[in-house]
Coordinates of C-alpha atoms in Angstrom, one line a residue:
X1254 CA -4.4 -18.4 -11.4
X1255 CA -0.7 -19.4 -10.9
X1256 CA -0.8 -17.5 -7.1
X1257 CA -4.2 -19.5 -6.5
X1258 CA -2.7 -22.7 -7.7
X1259 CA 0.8 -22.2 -5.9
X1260 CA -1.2 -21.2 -2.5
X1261 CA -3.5 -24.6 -2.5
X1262 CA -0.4 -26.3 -3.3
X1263 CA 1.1 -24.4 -0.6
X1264 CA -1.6 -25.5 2.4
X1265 CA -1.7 -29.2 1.1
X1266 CA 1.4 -29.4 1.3
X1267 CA 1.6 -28.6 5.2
X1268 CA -1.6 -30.0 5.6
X1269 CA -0.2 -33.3 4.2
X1270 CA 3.3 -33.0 5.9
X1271 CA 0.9 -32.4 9.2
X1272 CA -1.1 -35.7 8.6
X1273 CA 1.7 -38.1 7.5
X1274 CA 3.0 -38.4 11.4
X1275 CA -0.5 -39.8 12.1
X1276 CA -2.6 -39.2 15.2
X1277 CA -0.5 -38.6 18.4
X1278 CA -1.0 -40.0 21.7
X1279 CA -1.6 -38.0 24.1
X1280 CA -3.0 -37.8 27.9
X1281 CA -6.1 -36.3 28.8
X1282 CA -6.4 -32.5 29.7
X1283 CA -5.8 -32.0 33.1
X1284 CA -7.8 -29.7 35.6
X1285 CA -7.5 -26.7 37.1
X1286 CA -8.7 -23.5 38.8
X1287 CA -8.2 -19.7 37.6
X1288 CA -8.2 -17.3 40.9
X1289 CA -10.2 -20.0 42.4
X1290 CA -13.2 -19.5 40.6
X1291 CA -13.0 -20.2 37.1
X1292 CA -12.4 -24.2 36.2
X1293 CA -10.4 -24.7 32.9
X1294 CA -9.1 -27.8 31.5
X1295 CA -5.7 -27.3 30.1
X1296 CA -3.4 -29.6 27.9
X1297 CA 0.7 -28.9 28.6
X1298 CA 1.7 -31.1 25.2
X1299 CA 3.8 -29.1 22.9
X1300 CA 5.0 -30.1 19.3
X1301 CA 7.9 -32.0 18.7
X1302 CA 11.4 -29.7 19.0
X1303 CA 12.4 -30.8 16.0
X1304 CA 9.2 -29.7 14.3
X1305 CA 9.9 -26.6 16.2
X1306 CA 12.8 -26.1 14.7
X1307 CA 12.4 -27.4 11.2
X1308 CA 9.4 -24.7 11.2
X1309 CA 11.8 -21.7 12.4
X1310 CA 14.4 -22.9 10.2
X1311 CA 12.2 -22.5 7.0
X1312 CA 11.0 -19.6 7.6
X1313 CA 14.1 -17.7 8.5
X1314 CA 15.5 -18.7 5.2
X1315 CA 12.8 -18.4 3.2
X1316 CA 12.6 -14.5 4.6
X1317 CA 16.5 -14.2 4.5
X1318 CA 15.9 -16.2 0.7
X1319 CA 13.4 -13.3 -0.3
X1320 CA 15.8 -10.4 1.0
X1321 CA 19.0 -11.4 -0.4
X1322 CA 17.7 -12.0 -3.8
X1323 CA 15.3 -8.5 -3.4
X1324 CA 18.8 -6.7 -2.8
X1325 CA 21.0 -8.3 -5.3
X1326 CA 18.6 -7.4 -8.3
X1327 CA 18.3 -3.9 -6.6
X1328 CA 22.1 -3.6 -6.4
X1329 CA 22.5 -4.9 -9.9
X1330 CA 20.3 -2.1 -11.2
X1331 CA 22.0 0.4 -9.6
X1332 CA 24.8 -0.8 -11.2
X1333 CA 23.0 -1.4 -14.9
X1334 CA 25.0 0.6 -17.5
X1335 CA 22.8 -0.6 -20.1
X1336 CA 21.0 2.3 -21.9
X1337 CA 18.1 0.4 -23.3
X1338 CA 17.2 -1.7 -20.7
X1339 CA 17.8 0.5 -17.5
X1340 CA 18.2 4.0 -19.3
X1341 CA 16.7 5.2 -15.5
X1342 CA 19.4 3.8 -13.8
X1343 CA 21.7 5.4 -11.1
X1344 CA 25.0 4.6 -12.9
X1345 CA 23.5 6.2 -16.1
X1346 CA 22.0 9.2 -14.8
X1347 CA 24.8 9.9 -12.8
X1348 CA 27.6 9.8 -15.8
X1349 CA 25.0 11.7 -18.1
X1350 CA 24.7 14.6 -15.5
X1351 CA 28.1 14.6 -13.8
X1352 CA 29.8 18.1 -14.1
X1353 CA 26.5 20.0 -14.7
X1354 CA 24.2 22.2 -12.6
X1355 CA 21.0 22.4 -13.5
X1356 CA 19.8 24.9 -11.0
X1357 CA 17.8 25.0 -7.5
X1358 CA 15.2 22.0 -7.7
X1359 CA 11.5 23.3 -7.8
X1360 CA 8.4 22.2 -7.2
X1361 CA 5.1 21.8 -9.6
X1362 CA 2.2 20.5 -8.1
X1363 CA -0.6 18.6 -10.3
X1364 CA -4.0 17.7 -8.0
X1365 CA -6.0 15.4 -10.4
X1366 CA -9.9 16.5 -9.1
X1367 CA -13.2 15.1 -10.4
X1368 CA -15.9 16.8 -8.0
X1369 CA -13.6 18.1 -5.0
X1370 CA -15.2 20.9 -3.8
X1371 CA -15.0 19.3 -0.2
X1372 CA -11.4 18.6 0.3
X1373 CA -9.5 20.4 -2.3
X1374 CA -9.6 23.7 -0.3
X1375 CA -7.6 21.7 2.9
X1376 CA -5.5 20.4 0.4
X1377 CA -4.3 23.5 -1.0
X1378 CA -3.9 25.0 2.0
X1379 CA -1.4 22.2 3.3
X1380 CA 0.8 23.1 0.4
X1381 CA 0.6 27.0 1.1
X1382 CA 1.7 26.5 4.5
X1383 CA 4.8 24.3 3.7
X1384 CA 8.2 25.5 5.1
X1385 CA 9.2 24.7 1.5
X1386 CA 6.0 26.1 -0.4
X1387 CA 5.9 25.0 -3.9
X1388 CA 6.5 27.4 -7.0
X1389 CA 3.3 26.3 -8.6
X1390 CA -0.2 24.5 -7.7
X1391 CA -2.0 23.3 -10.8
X1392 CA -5.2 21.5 -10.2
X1393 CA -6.6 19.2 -13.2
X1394 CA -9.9 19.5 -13.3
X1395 CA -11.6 16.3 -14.7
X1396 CA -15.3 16.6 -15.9
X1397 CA -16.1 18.3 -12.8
X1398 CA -19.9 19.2 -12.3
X1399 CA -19.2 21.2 -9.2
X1400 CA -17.7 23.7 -7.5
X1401 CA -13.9 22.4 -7.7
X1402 CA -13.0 25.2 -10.6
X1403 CA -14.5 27.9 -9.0
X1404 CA -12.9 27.2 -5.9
X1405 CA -9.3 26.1 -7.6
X1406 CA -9.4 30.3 -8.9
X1407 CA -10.6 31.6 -6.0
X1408 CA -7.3 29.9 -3.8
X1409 CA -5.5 31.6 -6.9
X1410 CA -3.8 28.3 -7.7
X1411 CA -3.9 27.7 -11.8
X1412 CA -6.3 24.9 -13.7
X1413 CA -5.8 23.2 -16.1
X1414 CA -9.5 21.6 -18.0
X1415 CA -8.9 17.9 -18.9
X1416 CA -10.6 17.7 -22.7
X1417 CA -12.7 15.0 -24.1
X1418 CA -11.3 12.7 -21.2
X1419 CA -12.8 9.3 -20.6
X1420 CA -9.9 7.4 -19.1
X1421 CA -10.2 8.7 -15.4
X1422 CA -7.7 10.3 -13.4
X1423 CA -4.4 8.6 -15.7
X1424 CA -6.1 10.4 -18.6
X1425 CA -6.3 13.3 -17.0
X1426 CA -3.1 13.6 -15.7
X1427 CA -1.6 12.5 -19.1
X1428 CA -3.1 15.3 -20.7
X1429 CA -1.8 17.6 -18.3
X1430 CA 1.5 16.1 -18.6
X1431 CA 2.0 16.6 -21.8
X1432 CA 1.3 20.4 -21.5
X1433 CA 3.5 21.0 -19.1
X1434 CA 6.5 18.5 -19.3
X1435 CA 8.0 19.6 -22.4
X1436 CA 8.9 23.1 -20.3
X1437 CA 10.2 21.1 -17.2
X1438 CA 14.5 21.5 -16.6
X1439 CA 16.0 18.4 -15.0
X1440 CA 15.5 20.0 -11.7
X1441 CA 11.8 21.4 -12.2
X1442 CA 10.6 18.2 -10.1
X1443 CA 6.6 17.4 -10.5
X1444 CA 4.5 16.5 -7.7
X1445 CA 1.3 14.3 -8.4
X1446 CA -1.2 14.6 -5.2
X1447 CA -4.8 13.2 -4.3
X1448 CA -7.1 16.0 -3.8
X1449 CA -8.3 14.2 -0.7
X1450 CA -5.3 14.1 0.8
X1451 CA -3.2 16.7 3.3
X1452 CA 0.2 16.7 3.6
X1453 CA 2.3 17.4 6.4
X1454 CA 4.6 20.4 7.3
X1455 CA 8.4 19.4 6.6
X1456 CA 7.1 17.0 3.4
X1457 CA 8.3 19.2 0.5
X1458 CA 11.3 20.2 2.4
X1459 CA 13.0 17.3 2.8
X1460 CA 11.7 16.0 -1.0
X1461 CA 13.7 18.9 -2.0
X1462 CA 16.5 17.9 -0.4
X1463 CA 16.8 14.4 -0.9
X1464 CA 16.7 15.5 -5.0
X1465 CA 19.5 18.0 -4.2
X1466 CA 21.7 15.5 -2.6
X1467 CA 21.3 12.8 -4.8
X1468 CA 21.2 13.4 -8.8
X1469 CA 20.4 9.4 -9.5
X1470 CA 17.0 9.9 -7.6
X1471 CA 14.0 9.4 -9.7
X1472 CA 11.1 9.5 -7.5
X1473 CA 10.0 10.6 -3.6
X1474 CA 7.2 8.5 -2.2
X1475 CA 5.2 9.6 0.7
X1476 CA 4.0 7.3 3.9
X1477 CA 0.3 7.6 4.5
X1478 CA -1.5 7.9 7.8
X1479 CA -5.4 7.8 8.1
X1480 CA -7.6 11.0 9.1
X1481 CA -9.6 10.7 12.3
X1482 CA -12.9 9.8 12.7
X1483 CA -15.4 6.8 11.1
X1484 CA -15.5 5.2 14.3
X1485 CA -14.4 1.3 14.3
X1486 CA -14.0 1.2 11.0
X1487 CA -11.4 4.2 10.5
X1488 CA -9.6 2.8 13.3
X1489 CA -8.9 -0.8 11.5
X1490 CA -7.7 1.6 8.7
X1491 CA -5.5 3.6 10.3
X1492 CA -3.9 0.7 11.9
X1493 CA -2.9 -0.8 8.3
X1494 CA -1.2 2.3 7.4
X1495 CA 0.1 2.4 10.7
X1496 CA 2.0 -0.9 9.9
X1497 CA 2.4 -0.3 6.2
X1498 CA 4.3 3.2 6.8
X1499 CA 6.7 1.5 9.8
X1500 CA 7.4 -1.3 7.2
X1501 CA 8.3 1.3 4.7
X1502 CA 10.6 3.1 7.4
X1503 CA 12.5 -0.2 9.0
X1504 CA 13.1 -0.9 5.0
X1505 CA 14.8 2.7 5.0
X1506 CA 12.4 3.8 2.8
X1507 CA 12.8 1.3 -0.3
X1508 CA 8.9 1.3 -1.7
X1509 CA 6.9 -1.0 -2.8
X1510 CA 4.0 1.5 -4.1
X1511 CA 4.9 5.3 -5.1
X1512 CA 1.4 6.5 -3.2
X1513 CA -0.8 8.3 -5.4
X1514 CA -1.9 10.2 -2.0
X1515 CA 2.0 12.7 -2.7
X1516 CA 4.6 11.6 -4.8
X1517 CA 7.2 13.6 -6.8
X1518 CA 8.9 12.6 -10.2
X1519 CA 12.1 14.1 -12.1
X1520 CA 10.6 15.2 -15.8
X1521 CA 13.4 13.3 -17.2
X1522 CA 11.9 9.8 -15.1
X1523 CA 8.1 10.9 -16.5
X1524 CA 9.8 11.3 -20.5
X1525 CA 11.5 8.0 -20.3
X1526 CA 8.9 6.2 -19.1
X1527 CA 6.4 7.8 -22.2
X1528 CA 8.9 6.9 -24.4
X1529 CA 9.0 3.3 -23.4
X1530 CA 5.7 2.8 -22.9
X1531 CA 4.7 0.0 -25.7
X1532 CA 8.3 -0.4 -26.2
X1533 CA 9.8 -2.4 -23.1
X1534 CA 7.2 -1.5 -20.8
X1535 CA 3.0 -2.3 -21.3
X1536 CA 1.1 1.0 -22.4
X1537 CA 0.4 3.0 -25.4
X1538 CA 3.6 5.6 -26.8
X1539 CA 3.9 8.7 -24.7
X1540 CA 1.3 8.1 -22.6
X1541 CA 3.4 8.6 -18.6
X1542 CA 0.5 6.6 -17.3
X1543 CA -1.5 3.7 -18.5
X1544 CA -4.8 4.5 -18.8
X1545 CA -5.3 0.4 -19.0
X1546 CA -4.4 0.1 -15.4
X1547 CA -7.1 0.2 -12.3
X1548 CA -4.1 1.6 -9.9
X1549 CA -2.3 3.4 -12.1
X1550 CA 0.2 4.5 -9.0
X1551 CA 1.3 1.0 -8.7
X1552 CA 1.7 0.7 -12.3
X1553 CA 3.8 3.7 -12.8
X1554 CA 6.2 2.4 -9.8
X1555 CA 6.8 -0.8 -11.4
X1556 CA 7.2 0.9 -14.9
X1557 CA 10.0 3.0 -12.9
X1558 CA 11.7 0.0 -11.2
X1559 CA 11.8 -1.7 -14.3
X1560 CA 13.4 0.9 -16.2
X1561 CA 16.2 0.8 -13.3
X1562 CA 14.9 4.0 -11.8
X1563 CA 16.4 4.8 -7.7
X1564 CA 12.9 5.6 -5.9
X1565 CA 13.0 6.0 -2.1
X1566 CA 9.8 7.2 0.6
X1567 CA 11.8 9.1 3.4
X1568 CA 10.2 8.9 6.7
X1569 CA 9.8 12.8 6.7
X1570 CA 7.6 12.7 4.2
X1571 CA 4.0 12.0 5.8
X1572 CA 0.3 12.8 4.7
X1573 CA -2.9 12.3 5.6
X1574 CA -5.4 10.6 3.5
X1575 CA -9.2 10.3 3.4
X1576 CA -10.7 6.9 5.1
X1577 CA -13.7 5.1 3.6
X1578 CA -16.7 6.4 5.9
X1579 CA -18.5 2.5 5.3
X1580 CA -18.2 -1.2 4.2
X1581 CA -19.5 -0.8 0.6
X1582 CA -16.7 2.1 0.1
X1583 CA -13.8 0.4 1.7
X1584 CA -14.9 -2.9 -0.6
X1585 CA -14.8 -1.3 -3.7
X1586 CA -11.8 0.4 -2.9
X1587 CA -9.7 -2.6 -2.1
X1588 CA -11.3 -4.9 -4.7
X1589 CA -9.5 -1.9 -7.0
X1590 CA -6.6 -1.8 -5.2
X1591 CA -5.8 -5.9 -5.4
X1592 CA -7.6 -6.4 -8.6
X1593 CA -5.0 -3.5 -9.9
X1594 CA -2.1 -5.0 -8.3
X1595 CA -2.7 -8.5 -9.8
X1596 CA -3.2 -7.2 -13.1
X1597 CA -0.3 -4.8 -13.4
X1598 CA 2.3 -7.8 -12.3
X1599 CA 0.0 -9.8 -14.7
X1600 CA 0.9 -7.5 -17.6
X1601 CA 4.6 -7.4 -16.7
X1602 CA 5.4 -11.0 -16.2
X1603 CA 7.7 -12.3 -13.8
X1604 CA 10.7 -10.3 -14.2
X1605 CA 13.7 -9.5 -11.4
X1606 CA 11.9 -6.3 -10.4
X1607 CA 8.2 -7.5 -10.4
X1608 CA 9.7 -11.1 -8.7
X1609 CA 9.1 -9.2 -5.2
X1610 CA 5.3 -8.5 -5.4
X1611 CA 4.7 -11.6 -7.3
X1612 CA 6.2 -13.5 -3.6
X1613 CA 3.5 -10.7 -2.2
X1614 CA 0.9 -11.8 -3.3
X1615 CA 1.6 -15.7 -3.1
X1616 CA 2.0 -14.9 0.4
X1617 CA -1.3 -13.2 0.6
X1618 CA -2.6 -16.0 -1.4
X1619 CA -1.6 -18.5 1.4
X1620 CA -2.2 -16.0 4.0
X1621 CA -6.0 -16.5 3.1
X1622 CA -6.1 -20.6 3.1
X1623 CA -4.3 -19.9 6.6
X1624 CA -6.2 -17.4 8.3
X1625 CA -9.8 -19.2 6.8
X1626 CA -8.8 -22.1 8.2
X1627 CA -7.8 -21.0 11.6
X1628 CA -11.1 -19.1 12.6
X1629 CA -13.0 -22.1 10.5
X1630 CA -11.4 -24.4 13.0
X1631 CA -11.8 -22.0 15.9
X1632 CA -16.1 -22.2 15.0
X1633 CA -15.8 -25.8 15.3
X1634 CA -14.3 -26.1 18.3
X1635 CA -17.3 -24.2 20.1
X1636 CA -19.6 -25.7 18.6
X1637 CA -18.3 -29.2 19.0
X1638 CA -17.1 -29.1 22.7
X1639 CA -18.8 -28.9 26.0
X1640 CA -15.7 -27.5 27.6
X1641 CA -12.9 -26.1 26.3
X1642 CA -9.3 -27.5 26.2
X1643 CA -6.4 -24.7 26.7
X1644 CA -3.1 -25.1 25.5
X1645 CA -0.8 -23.3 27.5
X1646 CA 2.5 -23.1 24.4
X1647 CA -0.6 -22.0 21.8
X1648 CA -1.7 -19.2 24.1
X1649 CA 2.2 -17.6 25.0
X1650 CA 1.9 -17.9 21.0
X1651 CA -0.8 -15.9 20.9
X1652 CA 0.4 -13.5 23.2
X1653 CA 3.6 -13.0 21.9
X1654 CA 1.7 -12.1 18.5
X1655 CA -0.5 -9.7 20.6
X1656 CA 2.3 -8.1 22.3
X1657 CA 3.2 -7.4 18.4
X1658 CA 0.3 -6.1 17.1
X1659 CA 0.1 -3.6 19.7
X1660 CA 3.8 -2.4 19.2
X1661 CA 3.2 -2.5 15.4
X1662 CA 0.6 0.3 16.2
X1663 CA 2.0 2.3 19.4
X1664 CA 2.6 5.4 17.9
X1665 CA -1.3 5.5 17.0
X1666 CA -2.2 5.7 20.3
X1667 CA -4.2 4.1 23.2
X1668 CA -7.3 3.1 20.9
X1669 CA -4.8 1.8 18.1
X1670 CA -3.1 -0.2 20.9
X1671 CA -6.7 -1.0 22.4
X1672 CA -7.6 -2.4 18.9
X1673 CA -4.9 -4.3 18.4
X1674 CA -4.7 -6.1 22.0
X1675 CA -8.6 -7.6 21.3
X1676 CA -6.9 -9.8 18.3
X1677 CA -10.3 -10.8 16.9
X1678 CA -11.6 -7.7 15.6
X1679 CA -8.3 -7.3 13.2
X1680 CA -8.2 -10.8 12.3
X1681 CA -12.1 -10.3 10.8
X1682 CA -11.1 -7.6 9.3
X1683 CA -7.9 -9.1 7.9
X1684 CA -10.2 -11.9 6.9
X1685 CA -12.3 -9.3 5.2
X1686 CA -9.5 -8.1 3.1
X1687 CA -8.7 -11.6 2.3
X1688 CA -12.5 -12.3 0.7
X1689 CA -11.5 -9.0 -1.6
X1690 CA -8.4 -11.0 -2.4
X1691 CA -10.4 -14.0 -3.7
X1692 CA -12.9 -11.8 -5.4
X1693 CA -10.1 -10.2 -7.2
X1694 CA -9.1 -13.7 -8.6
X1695 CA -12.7 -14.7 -9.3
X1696 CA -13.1 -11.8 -11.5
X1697 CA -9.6 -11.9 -13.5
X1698 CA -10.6 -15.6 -14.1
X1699 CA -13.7 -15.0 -15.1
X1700 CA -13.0 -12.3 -17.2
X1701 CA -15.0 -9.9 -15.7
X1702 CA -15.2 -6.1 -16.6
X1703 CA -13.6 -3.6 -13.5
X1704 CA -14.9 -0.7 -12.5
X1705 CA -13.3 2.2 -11.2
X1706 CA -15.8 3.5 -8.7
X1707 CA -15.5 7.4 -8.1
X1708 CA -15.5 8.0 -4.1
X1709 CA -18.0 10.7 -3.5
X1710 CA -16.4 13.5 -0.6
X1711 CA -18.9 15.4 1.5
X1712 CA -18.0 18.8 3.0
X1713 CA -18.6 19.7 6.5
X1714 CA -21.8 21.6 5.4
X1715 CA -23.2 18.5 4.1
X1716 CA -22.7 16.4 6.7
X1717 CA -24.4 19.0 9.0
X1718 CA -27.3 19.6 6.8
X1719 CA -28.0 15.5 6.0
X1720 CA -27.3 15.8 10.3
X1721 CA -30.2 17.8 10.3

């Protein structure tokens, strides 16, 4: 409610800013001709410099604002030497293990699986085939009713049989956890992975490697690209992640979200954070996850940052994750997804190291009356006018944001660049994203019970057979 509140405020604010100068005069549009055969009328008026430059003013320092303060409270917890509040921080960890070697790091990998008989197989096999393969491959079967067991023994990788579980995938893995943590040395590293997800060769290898060179590190993060296929609608995916993973490597790799798609932990980073949960951090005792939380990946990454611990996603360290094949899917995902977000930062407050993703989501808050309004207005303008006025500073505007889009995407080739030249097409689905935004509000405000919504995976074989 207070990003809601804060957003409106936001938007009347301009809007009233906007109004106060009163209507401008201005001359008609004049006329003209386009290759001598299409007649436009066009309007050369521009807004004020000084509005201009009052605009580019605010927002450079409210983006310089936002970094400065994001890297002094992330300098001042590498610096924490305070045991009980930051007991995960560099400073810490560093003077506790200073002197000592611990041995080579290795690498056990948990793949929480309810019903994966389609994709686990691919996803075992991208871990065989690592240059740095890793020294065990545990899948945690939850309440499976297929074949996912059956095929987990016959890769020859080990299962562990989540018991009596009904809190999802963060039950699972919590149960799994706790069987194998207490055996974990400082540099036995643990690697939680989707079983609907393939990573890519060089991943482990330079995980491995950033946990050798650095003893403060407490977590390695992977960047997620989309899987072919799924026609329009896979492309507008791929496209996000696209942009999500370039933001992720021009920050040089400080996250915002330890994926649940690939991500490694230190035990010691996994003991703390059971041992704090329901102390300074929401959860119940010894739990590493919080069954509570709808994205339990985003919640464990705040629960780290918050405890002071260094995290980092390397730009080596890619995978490919399943798309949602249709509307319905990709809704219920993202209404998870935001719904999870809001309610994690909910449950933590505003606090120096949730401060950044509460800004997030006031800006996606805003981002919503902004973008609503804008295609509102651009539906009353065809309707209301016989012929249309152009604006010749609005459209190098809009082409300079074009000209972004499309270099936002480049490496994703000439249909991602194809995609993103047409503009409209990702500003619907932007503005569909922004509907599960305000659904996500509804529903906290209401009260309203979440679901977690289980994504059924089809194999190759099924998709032929329902083909036929």
């Amino acid at each position: 409610m207070v990003i809601a509140v804060l957003a409106a405020a936001a938007a009347a604010s301009l809007w009233a800013a906007v109004a106060i100068g009163g209507p401008s005069r201005v001359e008609g549009p004049a006329s003209g001709v386009i290759l001598g055969l299409w007649r436009v009328l066009y309007n050369t008026d521009t807004p004020p410099v000084r509005v201009l430059a009052t605009a580019t003013a605010l927002a450079v320092l409210l983006a310089a604002g936002v970094a400065l303060l994001e890297q002094r409270i992330a300098t001042r917890s590498r610096r924490s030497a305070n045991p009980v509040s930051t007991p995960l921080a560099p400073r810490i960890v560093m003077a506790a293990t200073r002197g000592a070697y611990s041995g080579p790091v290795s690498v056990t990998v948990l793949i929480p699986a309810h019903n994966e008989e389609a994709s686990l197989p691919a996803t075992i096999a991208s871990l065989r085939t690592q240059s740095h393969p890793p020294e065990r491959i545990i899948v945690v079967a939850d309440n499976c009713t297929d074949a996912t067991i059956a095929l987990a023994r016959r890769a020859g990788v080990e299962v562990f049989e989540s018991v009596n579980n009904s809190r999802k995938k963060a039950g699972a893995l919590n149960q799994a956890l706790t069987w194998i943590l207490p055996a974990q040395g400082p540099n036995d590293v643990v690697m939680v992975m989707d079983a609907d997800t393939r990573i890519d060769d060089g991943f482990l290898a330079a995980a491995v490697q950033r946990f050798t060179d650095d003893r403060a590190l407490m977590a390695v993060g992977g960047l997620f690209y989309g899987e072919l296929g799924h026609g329009l609608l896979g492309q507008f995916q791929r496209n996000e992640y696209i942009r999500y993973s370039r933001q992720i490597r021009r920050r040089r790799g400080r996250v915002f979200v330890l994926t649940g798609t690939a991500s490694l932990f230190r035990p010691a980073a996994l003991r703390t954070v059971a041992e704090q949960r329901g102390v300074s951090i929401p959860g119940t005792n010894g739990d590493v996850y919080d069954t509570a939380a709808l994205t339990e990946d985003n919640e464990l990454t705040i629960a780290l940052k918050s405890l002071g611990a260094l995290i980092i996603s390397p730009h080596q360290c890619t995978v490919v994750t399943e798309l949602m094949p249709t509307w319905s899917m990709l809704w219920a995902q993202r209404l998870r997804w935001q719904r999870g977000a809001l309610e994690n930062i909910g449950a933590y407050g505003v606090t120096p190291q949730t401060l950044r993703y509460w800004v997030q989501q006031l800006g996606i808050g805003y981002g919503v009356l902004a973008l609503g309004s804008y295609l509102l207005l651009g539906v009353l303008m065809v309707l209301s006018l016989d012929e249309w006025v152009w604006f010749p500073f609005w459209l190098g505007l809009g082409a300079l944001f074009m000209v972004e889009r499309v270099c936002t995407v480049w490496k994703g080739g000439w249909r991602a660049r194809l995609l993103a030249a047409t503009l409209l097409p990702e500003l619907c689905f932007d503005m569909f994203l922004n509907i599960v935004y305000v659904k996500g509000i509804i529903d906290i405000s209401l009260g309203r019970a979440a679901d977690w919504k289980h994504v059924p995976h089809t194999s190759a074989v099924d998709e032929q057979e329902t083909a036929l």
